Short mmCIF file of C-alpha atoms in Angstrom, two decimals:
data_model
loop_
_atom_site.label_atom_id
_atom_site.label_comp_id
_atom_site.label_asym_id
_atom_site.label_seq_id
_atom_site.Cartn_x
_atom_site.Cartn_y
_atom_site.Cartn_z
CA UNK A 1 -17.62 36.23 -22.06
CA UNK A 2 -15.86 36.93 -18.81
CA UNK A 3 -16.27 33.36 -17.51
CA UNK A 4 -14.85 31.92 -20.85
CA UNK A 5 -11.71 34.29 -21.04
CA UNK A 6 -9.75 32.69 -18.16
CA UNK A 7 -10.83 29.21 -18.92
CA UNK A 8 -10.01 29.69 -22.70
CA UNK A 9 -6.50 31.04 -21.66
CA UNK A 10 -5.87 28.06 -19.41
CA UNK A 11 -7.50 25.09 -21.27
CA UNK A 12 -7.61 26.21 -24.78
CA UNK A 13 -4.66 28.34 -25.34
CA UNK A 14 -2.44 27.01 -22.50
CA UNK A 15 -1.19 30.24 -21.76
CA UNK A 16 -0.32 32.36 -18.58
CA UNK A 17 -2.59 34.68 -16.71
CA UNK A 18 -1.00 37.46 -18.67
CA UNK A 19 -3.18 36.52 -21.67
CA UNK A 20 -6.39 36.94 -19.48
CA UNK A 21 -5.41 40.54 -18.89
CA UNK A 22 -4.63 40.87 -22.67
CA UNK A 23 -8.18 39.45 -23.61
CA UNK A 24 -9.91 41.49 -20.92
CA UNK A 25 -8.03 44.69 -21.95
CA UNK A 26 -8.93 43.94 -25.69
CA UNK A 27 -12.54 43.67 -25.02
CA UNK A 28 -12.50 46.84 -22.65
CA UNK A 29 -10.37 48.76 -25.30
CA UNK A 30 -12.90 48.27 -27.99
CA UNK A 31 -15.77 49.17 -25.84
CA UNK A 32 -14.04 52.49 -24.54
CA UNK A 33 -12.78 53.33 -27.95
CA UNK A 34 -16.26 53.12 -29.34
CA UNK A 35 -17.94 55.02 -26.52
CA UNK A 36 -15.42 57.90 -27.15
CA UNK A 37 -16.04 57.92 -30.88
CA UNK A 38 -19.83 57.76 -30.42
CA UNK A 39 -19.94 60.59 -27.84
CA UNK A 40 -18.42 62.90 -30.64
CA UNK A 41 -20.48 61.84 -33.62
CA UNK A 42 -24.29 61.97 -34.19
CA UNK A 43 -26.12 58.51 -34.48
CA UNK A 44 -27.52 57.80 -37.95
CA UNK A 45 -28.66 54.41 -39.40
CA UNK A 46 -31.44 51.88 -38.61
CA UNK A 47 -31.31 50.99 -34.91
CA UNK A 48 -32.48 47.30 -35.87
CA UNK A 49 -29.57 47.10 -38.26
CA UNK A 50 -27.23 48.05 -35.52
CA UNK A 51 -28.61 45.77 -32.96
CA UNK A 52 -28.63 42.95 -35.37
CA UNK A 53 -25.00 43.52 -36.61
CA UNK A 54 -24.00 43.67 -32.94
CA UNK A 55 -25.38 40.46 -32.03
CA UNK A 56 -23.99 38.83 -35.09
CA UNK A 57 -20.32 40.23 -34.33
CA UNK A 58 -20.55 39.31 -30.52
CA UNK A 59 -21.65 35.69 -31.57
CA UNK A 60 -18.86 35.53 -33.94
CA UNK A 61 -16.27 36.71 -31.22
CA UNK A 62 -17.40 33.53 -29.19
CA UNK A 63 -17.08 31.25 -32.30
CA UNK A 64 -13.52 32.61 -32.82
CA UNK A 65 -12.63 32.19 -29.34
CA UNK A 66 -13.76 28.45 -29.52
CA UNK A 67 -12.20 27.69 -32.93
CA UNK A 68 -8.98 29.49 -33.53
CA UNK A 69 -5.74 28.47 -31.70
CA UNK A 70 -4.24 31.93 -32.16
CA UNK A 71 -4.27 34.25 -29.00
CA UNK A 72 -3.76 37.41 -31.17
CA UNK A 73 -6.91 36.48 -33.49
CA UNK A 74 -8.82 35.81 -30.29
CA UNK A 75 -7.73 39.21 -28.73
CA UNK A 76 -8.96 41.02 -31.96
CA UNK A 77 -12.10 39.10 -31.87
CA UNK A 78 -12.59 40.26 -28.24
CA UNK A 79 -11.68 43.82 -29.43
CA UNK A 80 -14.52 43.52 -32.01
CA UNK A 81 -16.86 42.07 -29.21
CA UNK A 82 -16.24 45.29 -27.15
CA UNK A 83 -16.87 47.51 -30.11
CA UNK A 84 -20.22 45.73 -30.84
CA UNK A 85 -21.31 45.67 -27.26
CA UNK A 86 -21.31 49.51 -27.17
CA UNK A 87 -22.31 50.02 -30.80
CA UNK A 88 -25.49 47.73 -30.40
CA UNK A 89 -26.23 48.52 -26.88
CA UNK A 90 -26.45 52.28 -27.47
CA UNK A 91 -28.89 51.40 -30.39
CA UNK A 92 -30.93 49.40 -28.13
CA UNK A 93 -31.12 51.88 -25.34
CA UNK A 94 -31.90 54.64 -27.69
CA UNK A 95 -34.80 52.74 -29.24
CA UNK A 96 -36.18 51.83 -25.96
CA UNK A 97 -35.87 55.48 -24.93
CA UNK A 98 -37.69 56.64 -28.05
CA UNK A 99 -40.58 53.95 -28.07
CA UNK A 100 -41.43 53.47 -24.37
CA UNK A 101 -44.08 55.67 -23.35
CA UNK A 102 -42.93 58.38 -20.82
CA UNK A 103 -45.39 57.07 -18.03
CA UNK A 104 -43.74 53.53 -18.16
CA UNK A 105 -40.20 54.50 -18.60
CA UNK A 106 -39.29 54.07 -14.76
CA UNK A 107 -40.97 50.82 -14.37
CA UNK A 108 -39.60 49.41 -17.81
CA UNK A 109 -36.00 50.40 -17.18
CA UNK A 110 -36.18 49.06 -13.57
CA UNK A 111 -37.42 45.75 -15.00
CA UNK A 112 -35.18 45.79 -17.90
CA UNK A 113 -32.10 46.49 -15.81
CA UNK A 114 -32.92 43.87 -13.04
CA UNK A 115 -33.45 41.17 -15.65
CA UNK A 116 -30.27 41.89 -17.67
CA UNK A 117 -28.16 41.95 -14.32
CA UNK A 118 -29.99 38.80 -12.94
CA UNK A 119 -29.17 36.71 -15.96
CA UNK A 120 -25.34 37.12 -15.63
CA UNK A 121 -25.01 34.92 -12.54
CA UNK A 122 -27.58 32.57 -13.99
CA UNK A 123 -25.61 32.03 -17.19
CA UNK A 124 -22.30 31.80 -15.24
CA UNK A 125 -23.84 28.99 -13.16
CA UNK A 126 -25.20 27.26 -16.21
CA UNK A 127 -21.89 27.58 -18.15
CA UNK A 128 -19.82 26.49 -15.00
CA UNK A 129 -21.91 23.30 -14.69
CA UNK A 130 -21.91 22.69 -18.38
CA UNK A 131 -17.95 23.15 -18.60
CA UNK A 132 -17.74 20.21 -16.18
CA UNK A 133 -19.68 17.88 -18.36
CA UNK A 134 -18.75 19.00 -21.94
CA UNK A 135 -15.85 20.18 -23.91
CA UNK A 136 -14.90 23.79 -23.36
CA UNK A 137 -14.55 24.74 -26.91
CA UNK A 138 -17.74 23.15 -27.79
CA UNK A 139 -19.43 25.29 -24.94
CA UNK A 140 -18.22 28.55 -26.14
CA UNK A 141 -19.06 27.47 -29.82
CA UNK A 142 -22.72 26.72 -28.60
CA UNK A 143 -22.85 30.20 -26.74
CA UNK A 144 -21.84 31.91 -29.76
CA UNK A 145 -24.40 30.30 -31.98
CA UNK A 146 -27.08 31.02 -29.60
CA UNK A 147 -26.08 34.62 -29.49
CA UNK A 148 -26.14 34.95 -33.23
#
């Protein structure tokens, strides 16, 4: 999503760099607010439902960014993206902490973290190349559908 925000502001919404800050701030605000709320509440509910719902909302945020032409709706979708990122991410981490045997946790989380962080530049590279050969809205839409 970080790659697409400035591109969407420039080529889809045709706005100034101020909207990049608004979009990034919306995503961050959703994430921080959710982290604060979750730190004071006990986690209940099915971990799998939380992870699934989070993936759907994150994918939907991509779709909204690709389809709508309202900066306000896009910022609201990114706020929801931030909420879902924390809400589902904590569920997945809690599941892994609970299910991975103690003797394997160090190796598991080392590999998991490395894999997660190594996919970021790969996806940025692939989306950067694809953005040169296909319509940006279609590329963002395809990413959203793949996330869902």
